[in-house]
PDB file of C-alpha atoms and ligand atoms in Angstrom:
ATOM      1  CA  MET Q   1     -30.663  53.520  -4.225  1.00  0.00           C
ATOM      2  CA  ASN Q   2     -28.883  52.675  -7.419  1.00  0.00           C
ATOM      3  CA  ASP Q   3     -26.023  50.853  -5.812  1.00  0.00           C
ATOM      4  CA  GLN Q   4     -26.846  46.968  -5.047  1.00  0.00           C
ATOM      5  CA  GLY Q   5     -27.216  47.459  -1.524  1.00  0.00           C
ATOM      6  CA  ILE Q   6     -27.598  44.290   1.332  1.00  0.00           C
ATOM      7  CA  GLY Q   7     -31.040  44.306   0.781  1.00  0.00           C
ATOM      8  CA  ASP Q   8     -31.094  43.572  -3.071  1.00  0.00           C
ATOM      9  CA  ARG Q   9     -28.258  41.069  -2.532  1.00  0.00           C
ATOM     10  CA  TYR Q  10     -30.042  39.473   0.097  1.00  0.00           C
ATOM     11  CA  GLN Q  11     -33.197  39.146  -2.034  1.00  0.00           C
ATOM     12  CA  GLU Q  12     -31.350  37.964  -5.017  1.00  0.00           C
ATOM     13  CA  GLU Q  13     -28.986  35.153  -3.020  1.00  0.00           C
ATOM     14  CA  THR Q  14     -32.147  33.924  -1.444  1.00  0.00           C
ATOM     15  CA  ARG Q  15     -34.569  33.872  -4.401  1.00  0.00           C
ATOM     16  CA  TYR Q  16     -36.052  30.286  -5.253  1.00  0.00           C
ATOM     17  CA  ASP Q  17     -35.753  29.632  -9.004  1.00  0.00           C
ATOM     18  CA  ARG Q  18     -36.320  26.596 -11.220  1.00  0.00           C
ATOM     19  CA  SER Q  19     -32.939  26.070 -12.180  1.00  0.00           C
ATOM     20  CA  GLY Q  20     -31.391  26.019  -8.677  1.00  0.00           C
ATOM     21  CA  MET Q  21     -33.974  24.034  -6.636  1.00  0.00           C
ATOM     22  CA  GLY Q  22     -31.191  21.200  -5.963  1.00  0.00           C
ATOM     23  CA  GLY Q  23     -33.152  20.283  -2.473  1.00  0.00           C
ATOM     24  CA  ARG Q  24     -30.929  19.603   0.569  1.00  0.00           C
ATOM     25  CA  GLY Q  25     -31.949  16.978   2.592  1.00  0.00           C
ATOM     26  CA  LEU Q  26     -33.234  18.077   5.858  1.00  0.00           C
ATOM     27  CA  ASP Q  27     -31.000  16.509   8.603  1.00  0.00           C
ATOM     28  CA  TRP Q  28     -33.470  15.598  11.515  1.00  0.00           C
ATOM     29  CA  ALA Q  29     -30.877  14.697  14.055  1.00  0.00           C
ATOM     30  CA  SER Q  30     -29.812  18.375  14.083  1.00  0.00           C
ATOM     31  CA  LYS Q  31     -33.591  19.851  14.138  1.00  0.00           C
ATOM     32  CA  PRO Q  32     -33.699  22.708  17.130  1.00  0.00           C
ATOM     33  CA  SER Q  33     -35.989  22.498  19.791  1.00  0.00           C
ATOM     34  CA  PRO Q  34     -39.429  24.118  18.822  1.00  0.00           C
ATOM     35  CA  PHE Q  35     -39.676  26.443  21.630  1.00  0.00           C
ATOM     36  CA  LYS Q  36     -37.957  27.709  24.787  1.00  0.00           C
ATOM     37  CA  THR Q  37     -38.331  27.037  28.396  1.00  0.00           C
ATOM     38  CA  TYR Q  38     -36.213  28.736  31.279  1.00  0.00           C
ATOM     39  CA  PRO Q  39     -36.209  25.905  34.006  1.00  0.00           C
ATOM     40  CA  ASP Q  40     -34.095  28.589  36.076  1.00  0.00           C
ATOM     41  CA  CYS Q  41     -36.715  31.390  35.951  1.00  0.00           C
ATOM     42  CA  ILE Q  42     -37.783  33.086  38.748  1.00  0.00           C
ATOM     43  CA  ARG Q  43     -41.286  31.840  39.203  1.00  0.00           C
ATOM     44  CA  ARG Q  44     -43.423  30.142  36.964  1.00  0.00           C
ATOM     45  CA  VAL Q  45     -47.403  31.466  36.485  1.00  0.00           C
ATOM     46  CA  PRO Q  46     -50.033  29.636  34.992  1.00  0.00           C
ATOM     47  CA  ILE Q  47     -51.692  31.561  32.330  1.00  0.00           C
ATOM     48  CA  PRO Q  48     -55.750  31.487  33.025  1.00  0.00           C
ATOM     49  CA  GLU Q  49     -58.671  29.474  31.208  1.00  0.00           C
ATOM     50  CA  LEU Q  50     -59.909  31.948  28.508  1.00  0.00           C
ATOM     51  CA  SER Q  51     -62.791  34.119  29.968  1.00  0.00           C
ATOM     52  CA  LYS Q  52     -66.065  34.200  27.994  1.00  0.00           C
ATOM     53  CA  GLU Q  53     -66.069  37.398  25.836  1.00  0.00           C
ATOM     54  CA  GLU Q  54     -68.560  39.552  23.913  1.00  0.00           C
ATOM     55  CA  GLU Q  55     -69.262  38.209  20.345  1.00  0.00           C
ATOM     56  CA  ILE Q  56     -67.827  40.735  18.099  1.00  0.00           C
ATOM     57  CA  SER Q  57     -67.593  40.209  14.202  1.00  0.00           C
ATOM     58  CA  LEU Q  58     -64.410  39.714  12.476  1.00  0.00           C
ATOM     59  CA  TRP Q  59     -65.498  42.400   9.799  1.00  0.00           C
ATOM     60  CA  ASN Q  60     -65.918  45.147  12.453  1.00  0.00           C
ATOM     61  CA  VAL Q  61     -62.708  44.265  14.067  1.00  0.00           C
ATOM     62  CA  LEU Q  62     -61.192  44.780  10.723  1.00  0.00           C
ATOM     63  CA  ALA Q  63     -62.678  47.935   9.877  1.00  0.00           C
ATOM     64  CA  GLU Q  64     -61.931  49.101  13.551  1.00  0.00           C
ATOM     65  CA  ARG Q  65     -58.345  48.090  13.925  1.00  0.00           C
ATOM     66  CA  ARG Q  66     -56.063  51.067  14.202  1.00  0.00           C
ATOM     67  CA  SER Q  67     -52.745  51.831  15.967  1.00  0.00           C
ATOM     68  CA  LEU Q  68     -53.225  53.473  19.291  1.00  0.00           C
ATOM     69  CA  ARG Q  69     -50.486  55.481  21.113  1.00  0.00           C
ATOM     70  CA  ASN Q  70     -52.270  56.947  23.847  1.00  0.00           C
ATOM     71  CA  PHE Q  71     -53.058  54.850  26.876  1.00  0.00           C
ATOM     72  CA  THR Q  72     -54.442  55.416  30.384  1.00  0.00           C
ATOM     73  CA  LEU Q  73     -52.235  54.176  33.392  1.00  0.00           C
ATOM     74  CA  GLN Q  74     -55.102  51.661  34.243  1.00  0.00           C
ATOM     75  CA  SER Q  75     -54.222  48.211  34.651  1.00  0.00           C
ATOM     76  CA  LEU Q  76     -55.451  45.310  32.600  1.00  0.00           C
ATOM     77  CA  ASP Q  77     -56.634  41.622  34.365  1.00  0.00           C
ATOM     78  CA  TYR Q  78     -54.444  38.830  34.081  1.00  0.00           C
ATOM     79  CA  PRO Q  79     -57.489  37.038  32.217  1.00  0.00           C
ATOM     80  CA  VAL Q  80     -57.335  39.790  29.466  1.00  0.00           C
ATOM     81  CA  LEU Q  81     -53.476  39.165  28.848  1.00  0.00           C
ATOM     82  CA  ALA Q  82     -54.572  35.586  28.545  1.00  0.00           C
ATOM     83  CA  ARG Q  83     -56.633  35.991  25.717  1.00  0.00           C
ATOM     84  CA  LEU Q  84     -54.215  38.213  23.887  1.00  0.00           C
ATOM     85  CA  LEU Q  85     -51.454  35.760  24.383  1.00  0.00           C
ATOM     86  CA  TRP Q  86     -53.646  33.127  23.043  1.00  0.00           C
ATOM     87  CA  ALA Q  87     -54.851  35.465  20.135  1.00  0.00           C
ATOM     88  CA  THR Q  88     -50.817  35.463  19.115  1.00  0.00           C
ATOM     89  CA  GLN Q  89     -49.643  31.984  19.942  1.00  0.00           C
ATOM     90  CA  GLY Q  90     -52.261  29.771  21.721  1.00  0.00           C
ATOM     91  CA  VAL Q  91     -51.818  26.293  20.302  1.00  0.00           C
ATOM     92  CA  THR Q  92     -55.025  25.179  18.478  1.00  0.00           C
ATOM     93  CA  ARG Q  93     -53.895  21.884  17.068  1.00  0.00           C
ATOM     94  CA  ARG Q  94     -51.434  19.290  18.016  1.00  0.00           C
ATOM     95  CA  GLU Q  95     -49.774  17.497  14.917  1.00  0.00           C
ATOM     96  CA  GLY Q  96     -47.131  14.846  16.014  1.00  0.00           C
ATOM     97  CA  SER Q  97     -44.401  17.111  17.707  1.00  0.00           C
ATOM     98  CA  SER Q  98     -45.633  20.307  16.374  1.00  0.00           C
ATOM     99  CA  LEU Q  99     -48.237  22.496  18.019  1.00  0.00           C
ATOM    100  CA  LEU Q 100     -49.901  24.541  15.691  1.00  0.00           C
ATOM    101  CA  ARG Q 101     -50.663  28.017  16.406  1.00  0.00           C
ATOM    102  CA  THR Q 102     -53.373  30.881  16.040  1.00  0.00           C
ATOM    103  CA  ALA Q 103     -50.862  32.208  13.582  1.00  0.00           C
ATOM    104  CA  PRO Q 104     -49.214  30.747  10.628  1.00  0.00           C
ATOM    105  CA  SER Q 105     -45.678  29.947  10.518  1.00  0.00           C
ATOM    106  CA  ALA Q 106     -43.344  29.053   7.750  1.00  0.00           C
ATOM    107  CA  GLY Q 107     -42.736  24.955   7.575  1.00  0.00           C
ATOM    108  CA  ALA Q 108     -44.389  25.258  11.003  1.00  0.00           C
ATOM    109  CA  LEU Q 109     -41.136  25.658  12.568  1.00  0.00           C
ATOM    110  CA  TYR Q 110     -42.238  28.462  14.962  1.00  0.00           C
ATOM    111  CA  PRO Q 111     -38.838  30.729  15.201  1.00  0.00           C
ATOM    112  CA  ILE Q 112     -40.846  33.503  17.280  1.00  0.00           C
ATOM    113  CA  GLU Q 113     -40.464  33.688  20.953  1.00  0.00           C
ATOM    114  CA  THR Q 114     -42.755  35.994  23.192  1.00  0.00           C
ATOM    115  CA  TYR Q 115     -41.270  37.965  25.830  1.00  0.00           C
ATOM    116  CA  ILE Q 116     -43.917  40.239  27.733  1.00  0.00           C
ATOM    117  CA  VAL Q 117     -43.091  43.269  29.707  1.00  0.00           C
ATOM    118  CA  ILE Q 118     -45.389  43.636  32.480  1.00  0.00           C
ATOM    119  CA  ASN Q 119     -46.278  47.339  33.590  1.00  0.00           C
ATOM    120  CA  ARG Q 120     -49.170  47.128  34.812  1.00  0.00           C
ATOM    121  CA  VAL Q 121     -51.345  43.922  34.903  1.00  0.00           C
ATOM    122  CA  GLU Q 122     -53.484  42.708  38.270  1.00  0.00           C
ATOM    123  CA  ASP Q 123     -52.060  39.509  39.761  1.00  0.00           C
ATOM    124  CA  LEU Q 124     -48.573  39.786  38.156  1.00  0.00           C
ATOM    125  CA  SER Q 125     -45.723  41.833  39.637  1.00  0.00           C
ATOM    126  CA  PRO Q 126     -43.855  44.155  37.060  1.00  0.00           C
ATOM    127  CA  GLY Q 127     -41.141  42.307  35.347  1.00  0.00           C
ATOM    128  CA  VAL Q 128     -40.084  40.551  32.216  1.00  0.00           C
ATOM    129  CA  TYR Q 129     -41.807  36.991  31.391  1.00  0.00           C
ATOM    130  CA  HIS Q 130     -41.406  34.617  28.712  1.00  0.00           C
ATOM    131  CA  LEU Q 131     -44.146  32.858  27.298  1.00  0.00           C
ATOM    132  CA  ASP Q 132     -43.511  29.132  27.686  1.00  0.00           C
ATOM    133  CA  ILE Q 133     -45.797  27.559  25.127  1.00  0.00           C
ATOM    134  CA  GLY Q 134     -45.547  23.656  25.744  1.00  0.00           C
ATOM    135  CA  GLY Q 135     -46.622  24.231  29.559  1.00  0.00           C
ATOM    136  CA  TRP Q 136     -48.742  27.574  28.777  1.00  0.00           C
ATOM    137  CA  ASN Q 137     -47.146  29.448  31.576  1.00  0.00           C
ATOM    138  CA  LEU Q 138     -45.406  32.852  32.310  1.00  0.00           C
ATOM    139  CA  GLU Q 139     -41.830  32.570  33.300  1.00  0.00           C
ATOM    140  CA  LEU Q 140     -40.692  35.194  35.491  1.00  0.00           C
ATOM    141  CA  MET Q 141     -37.276  36.343  34.216  1.00  0.00           C
ATOM    142  CA  ARG Q 142     -36.480  39.502  35.447  1.00  0.00           C
ATOM    143  CA  GLU Q 143     -38.521  41.352  38.341  1.00  0.00           C
ATOM    144  CA  GLY Q 144     -39.192  45.145  38.255  1.00  0.00           C
ATOM    145  CA  SER Q 145     -40.083  48.161  36.101  1.00  0.00           C
ATOM    146  CA  PHE Q 146     -38.870  47.926  32.740  1.00  0.00           C
ATOM    147  CA  GLY Q 147     -41.197  50.451  31.153  1.00  0.00           C
ATOM    148  CA  GLN Q 148     -38.795  53.177  31.232  1.00  0.00           C
ATOM    149  CA  PRO Q 149     -35.733  51.512  29.760  1.00  0.00           C
ATOM    150  CA  LEU Q 150     -38.037  49.685  27.145  1.00  0.00           C
ATOM    151  CA  ALA Q 151     -39.382  52.801  26.153  1.00  0.00           C
ATOM    152  CA  ALA Q 152     -35.853  54.689  26.170  1.00  0.00           C
ATOM    153  CA  ALA Q 153     -34.603  51.541  23.801  1.00  0.00           C
ATOM    154  CA  ALA Q 154     -37.310  51.916  21.385  1.00  0.00           C
ATOM    155  CA  LEU Q 155     -36.130  55.538  20.291  1.00  0.00           C
ATOM    156  CA  HIS Q 156     -37.917  57.072  23.056  1.00  0.00           C
ATOM    157  CA  GLN Q 157     -41.514  56.145  22.248  1.00  0.00           C
ATOM    158  CA  ASP Q 158     -42.935  56.907  25.818  1.00  0.00           C
ATOM    159  CA  MET Q 159     -46.245  54.847  25.061  1.00  0.00           C
ATOM    160  CA  LEU Q 160     -44.179  51.661  25.860  1.00  0.00           C
ATOM    161  CA  GLU Q 161     -43.985  52.801  29.489  1.00  0.00           C
ATOM    162  CA  ALA Q 162     -47.706  53.964  29.685  1.00  0.00           C
ATOM    163  CA  ALA Q 163     -48.773  50.433  28.178  1.00  0.00           C
ATOM    164  CA  ALA Q 164     -50.075  48.193  30.673  1.00  0.00           C
ATOM    165  CA  THR Q 165     -48.194  45.579  28.958  1.00  0.00           C
ATOM    166  CA  VAL Q 166     -45.727  45.004  25.654  1.00  0.00           C
ATOM    167  CA  LEU Q 167     -45.003  41.873  23.759  1.00  0.00           C
ATOM    168  CA  VAL Q 168     -41.590  41.616  22.481  1.00  0.00           C
ATOM    169  CA  TRP Q 169     -41.073  38.777  20.120  1.00  0.00           C
ATOM    170  CA  THR Q 170     -37.572  37.869  19.261  1.00  0.00           C
ATOM    171  CA  ALA Q 171     -36.423  35.322  16.555  1.00  0.00           C
ATOM    172  CA  VAL Q 172     -34.480  32.094  17.158  1.00  0.00           C
ATOM    173  CA  VAL Q 173     -33.229  31.783  13.560  1.00  0.00           C
ATOM    174  CA  ALA Q 174     -31.751  28.193  13.783  1.00  0.00           C
ATOM    175  CA  ARG Q 175     -35.221  27.018  13.955  1.00  0.00           C
ATOM    176  CA  SER Q 176     -36.121  28.157  10.550  1.00  0.00           C
ATOM    177  CA  ALA Q 177     -32.667  28.246   8.907  1.00  0.00           C
ATOM    178  CA  TRP Q 178     -32.671  24.540   9.625  1.00  0.00           C
ATOM    179  CA  LYS Q 179     -34.900  23.856   6.606  1.00  0.00           C
ATOM    180  CA  TYR Q 180     -34.288  27.341   4.951  1.00  0.00           C
ATOM    181  CA  SER Q 181     -30.841  28.321   5.163  1.00  0.00           C
ATOM    182  CA  HIS Q 182     -30.637  32.039   4.398  1.00  0.00           C
ATOM    183  CA  ARG Q 183     -34.049  32.687   2.930  1.00  0.00           C
ATOM    184  CA  ALA Q 184     -35.232  31.981   6.442  1.00  0.00           C
ATOM    185  CA  TYR Q 185     -34.355  35.670   7.545  1.00  0.00           C
ATOM    186  CA  ARG Q 186     -37.778  36.362   4.959  1.00  0.00           C
ATOM    187  CA  TYR Q 187     -39.752  34.190   6.806  1.00  0.00           C
ATOM    188  CA  LEU Q 188     -38.750  35.434  10.476  1.00  0.00           C
ATOM    189  CA  TYR Q 189     -40.306  38.824   9.821  1.00  0.00           C
ATOM    190  CA  MET Q 190     -43.327  37.411   8.022  1.00  0.00           C
ATOM    191  CA  ASP Q 191     -44.231  35.137  10.967  1.00  0.00           C
ATOM    192  CA  ALA Q 192     -43.607  38.198  13.460  1.00  0.00           C
ATOM    193  CA  GLY Q 193     -46.086  40.110  11.349  1.00  0.00           C
ATOM    194  CA  HIS Q 194     -48.940  37.507  11.400  1.00  0.00           C
ATOM    195  CA  ILE Q 195     -48.232  37.599  15.280  1.00  0.00           C
ATOM    196  CA  GLY Q 196     -48.546  41.401  15.611  1.00  0.00           C
ATOM    197  CA  GLN Q 197     -51.408  41.567  13.309  1.00  0.00           C
ATOM    198  CA  ASN Q 198     -53.217  38.868  15.671  1.00  0.00           C
ATOM    199  CA  LEU Q 199     -52.309  41.086  18.687  1.00  0.00           C
ATOM    200  CA  TYR Q 200     -54.094  44.229  16.981  1.00  0.00           C
ATOM    201  CA  LEU Q 201     -57.179  42.112  16.131  1.00  0.00           C
ATOM    202  CA  ALA Q 202     -57.664  40.593  19.570  1.00  0.00           C
ATOM    203  CA  ALA Q 203     -57.182  43.995  21.152  1.00  0.00           C
ATOM    204  CA  THR Q 204     -59.546  45.688  18.765  1.00  0.00           C
ATOM    205  CA  ALA Q 205     -61.980  42.987  19.867  1.00  0.00           C
ATOM    206  CA  LEU Q 206     -61.450  43.981  23.336  1.00  0.00           C
ATOM    207  CA  LYS Q 207     -61.257  47.454  22.934  1.00  0.00           C
ATOM    208  CA  LEU Q 208     -57.893  48.079  24.083  1.00  0.00           C
ATOM    209  CA  GLY Q 209     -55.349  49.895  22.515  1.00  0.00           C
ATOM    210  CA  CYS Q 210     -52.704  48.691  20.499  1.00  0.00           C
ATOM    211  CA  CYS Q 211     -49.491  49.395  18.494  1.00  0.00           C
ATOM    212  CA  THR Q 212     -46.711  47.521  16.908  1.00  0.00           C
ATOM    213  CA  VAL Q 213     -43.074  48.924  16.964  1.00  0.00           C
ATOM    214  CA  GLY Q 214     -40.403  48.016  14.898  1.00  0.00           C
ATOM    215  CA  ALA Q 215     -38.540  51.223  15.775  1.00  0.00           C
ATOM    216  CA  PHE Q 216     -35.708  50.295  18.597  1.00  0.00           C
ATOM    217  CA  PHE Q 217     -32.029  50.117  19.401  1.00  0.00           C
ATOM    218  CA  ASP Q 218     -31.410  46.277  18.689  1.00  0.00           C
ATOM    219  CA  ALA Q 219     -28.779  45.716  21.466  1.00  0.00           C
ATOM    220  CA  GLU Q 220     -30.762  47.936  24.070  1.00  0.00           C
ATOM    221  CA  ILE Q 221     -33.756  45.786  23.623  1.00  0.00           C
ATOM    222  CA  ASN Q 222     -31.631  42.470  23.612  1.00  0.00           C
ATOM    223  CA  ASP Q 223     -30.131  43.135  26.750  1.00  0.00           C
ATOM    224  CA  ILE Q 224     -33.645  44.103  28.479  1.00  0.00           C
ATOM    225  CA  LEU Q 225     -34.483  40.639  27.459  1.00  0.00           C
ATOM    226  CA  GLY Q 226     -31.483  38.727  28.180  1.00  0.00           C
ATOM    227  CA  VAL Q 227     -31.193  37.488  24.890  1.00  0.00           C
ATOM    228  CA  ASP Q 228     -27.442  37.276  22.634  1.00  0.00           C
ATOM    229  CA  GLY Q 229     -28.701  39.163  19.869  1.00  0.00           C
ATOM    230  CA  LYS Q 230     -27.197  36.796  17.226  1.00  0.00           C
ATOM    231  CA  GLU Q 231     -28.985  33.232  17.883  1.00  0.00           C
ATOM    232  CA  GLU Q 232     -32.001  34.983  18.979  1.00  0.00           C
ATOM    233  CA  PHE Q 233     -32.817  38.948  18.872  1.00  0.00           C
ATOM    234  CA  ALA Q 234     -36.029  41.295  19.080  1.00  0.00           C
ATOM    235  CA  VAL Q 235     -37.641  41.696  15.937  1.00  0.00           C
ATOM    236  CA  TYR Q 236     -40.865  43.372  16.869  1.00  0.00           C
ATOM    237  CA  MET Q 237     -43.188  44.473  19.766  1.00  0.00           C
ATOM    238  CA  GLY Q 238     -46.693  45.503  20.310  1.00  0.00           C
ATOM    239  CA  ALA Q 239     -47.906  47.685  23.422  1.00  0.00           C
ATOM    240  CA  VAL Q 240     -51.376  47.105  24.814  1.00  0.00           C
ATOM    241  CA  GLY Q 241     -53.293  49.462  27.235  1.00  0.00           C
ATOM    242  CA  ARG Q 242     -56.724  50.828  27.861  1.00  0.00           C
ATOM    243  CA  PRO Q 243     -57.259  53.656  25.042  1.00  0.00           C
ATOM    244  CA  GLY Q 244     -56.487  57.196  26.734  1.00  0.00           C
TER     245      GLY Q 244
HETATM  246  C1  FMN I   1     -43.415  46.560  10.957  1.00  0.00           C
HETATM  247  C2  FMN I   1     -44.246  47.905  11.475  1.00  0.00           C
HETATM  248  C3  FMN I   1     -43.507  48.642  12.498  1.00  0.00           C
HETATM  249  C4  FMN I   1     -43.993  49.818  13.201  1.00  0.00           C
HETATM  250  N1  FMN I   1     -43.245  50.435  13.751  1.00  0.00           N
HETATM  251  C5  FMN I   1     -43.888  51.519  14.789  1.00  0.00           C
HETATM  252  C6  FMN I   1     -42.775  52.347  15.544  1.00  0.00           C
HETATM  253  O1  FMN I   1     -42.121  52.263  15.739  1.00  0.00           O
HETATM  254  N2  FMN I   1     -43.826  53.231  16.221  1.00  0.00           N
HETATM  255  C7  FMN I   1     -45.029  53.364  15.849  1.00  0.00           C
HETATM  256  O2  FMN I   1     -45.448  54.533  16.699  1.00  0.00           O
HETATM  257  N3  FMN I   1     -45.667  52.625  15.167  1.00  0.00           N
HETATM  258  C8  FMN I   1     -45.301  51.753  14.514  1.00  0.00           C
HETATM  259  N4  FMN I   1     -46.328  50.794  13.663  1.00  0.00           N
HETATM  260  C9  FMN I   1     -47.402  51.564  13.432  1.00  0.00           C
HETATM  261  C10 FMN I   1     -47.454  52.208  12.117  1.00  0.00           C
HETATM  262  O3  FMN I   1     -47.129  53.720  12.012  1.00  0.00           O
HETATM  263  C11 FMN I   1     -49.037  52.110  11.386  1.00  0.00           C
HETATM  264  O4  FMN I   1     -49.359  50.879  11.380  1.00  0.00           O
HETATM  265  C12 FMN I   1     -49.267  53.140  10.373  1.00  0.00           C
HETATM  266  O5  FMN I   1     -49.187  54.385  10.626  1.00  0.00           O
HETATM  267  C13 FMN I   1     -50.735  52.813  10.021  1.00  0.00           C
HETATM  268  O6  FMN I   1     -51.749  53.151  10.960  1.00  0.00           O
HETATM  269  P1  FMN I   1     -52.878  51.708  11.376  1.00  0.00           P
HETATM  270  O7  FMN I   1     -51.998  50.731  11.894  1.00  0.00           O
HETATM  271  O8  FMN I   1     -53.631  52.950  12.439  1.00  0.00           O
HETATM  272  O9  FMN I   1     -53.405  51.708  10.155  1.00  0.00           O
HETATM  273  C14 FMN I   1     -45.288  49.958  12.954  1.00  0.00           C
HETATM  274  C15 FMN I   1     -46.091  49.349  12.007  1.00  0.00           C
HETATM  275  C16 FMN I   1     -45.690  47.957  11.267  1.00  0.00           C
HETATM  276  C17 FMN I   1     -46.324  47.310  10.596  1.00  0.00           C
END
C-alpha cells in the first residue's frame, strides 16, 4: 500500500490539529432525532424486566470471553435476550433529552441502531425486529425465517443461521455528522465496537456463545433490514446462541 489510498486520505482529511480547529457552531434546530421508532411496525412487544442473574466477576468474564461459532439449535428465553439487549443499549441515565446507555457514544449522539434477527427465542416469532430505545420494546418489522438469507449475506457464515439470535447494528450517520462532519465515520465504528464488546461480555456472563461479524455483503444485509444503505447502513453484527 504505497499509494495514498482512500483510507489514508480519510485519515488525513479528518484529523484534528491545533491550526485547523476553527470550530463550527452547532445548528440545534437541525439536530437529528436521537433514535428511531417504527410506528407502522407489525407488532410492538414489550421487553421483559431484567431477571436476577448469578453473580460473576468481571475479571472472570474478561478472562473467559472468546468468539464461539458453534451453536446448538436450542432456543433462548426472552428474558435472556432482554438481558443481552440491556447490556448492549440499556438506558442507564437520563440527562436532559439524552438517554445515556450501558455503552459509551461519541458526543452522546448514539448513531447506532439495533435490529434483532430472531431465529429461535421463546415467546417471539422468528423475524426481524427493531429495538425501540425510548419505549424499550421490540418492534416486529418482518415476520419469517431470516437465518438462512442472513448467513448467505454474511459470506455464507452458517453460524448466523444456527444462532438463536443475531443483533445487527446499523449507523445513522447524520446523528454524528451533525456535530463531527466527516470525522463522524471514525466514531460510528468505535461506537459499534463498544456495543459489540458489551454483547460478548454479557453473553460470556450468561454462559452463552457469541461471535461478532464484520464480513458481509452490505447491500444484502441492508435489504434484509429494510434500510437504505446510505443514510443508514449495517456496520456490525453479533450472533448469540447456546454453545455447541
Ligand atoms: C470487527 C470484527 C469483525 C469480525 N468479523 C468476524 C467475522 O466476520 N466472522 C467471524 O467468524 N469472526 C469475526 N470476528 C471475530 C474475530 O475473528 C475474533 O475476535 C478473533 O479471531 C479473536 O478471537 P477471540 O474473539 O476468541 O478472542 C470479528 C471480530 C471483530 C472485532
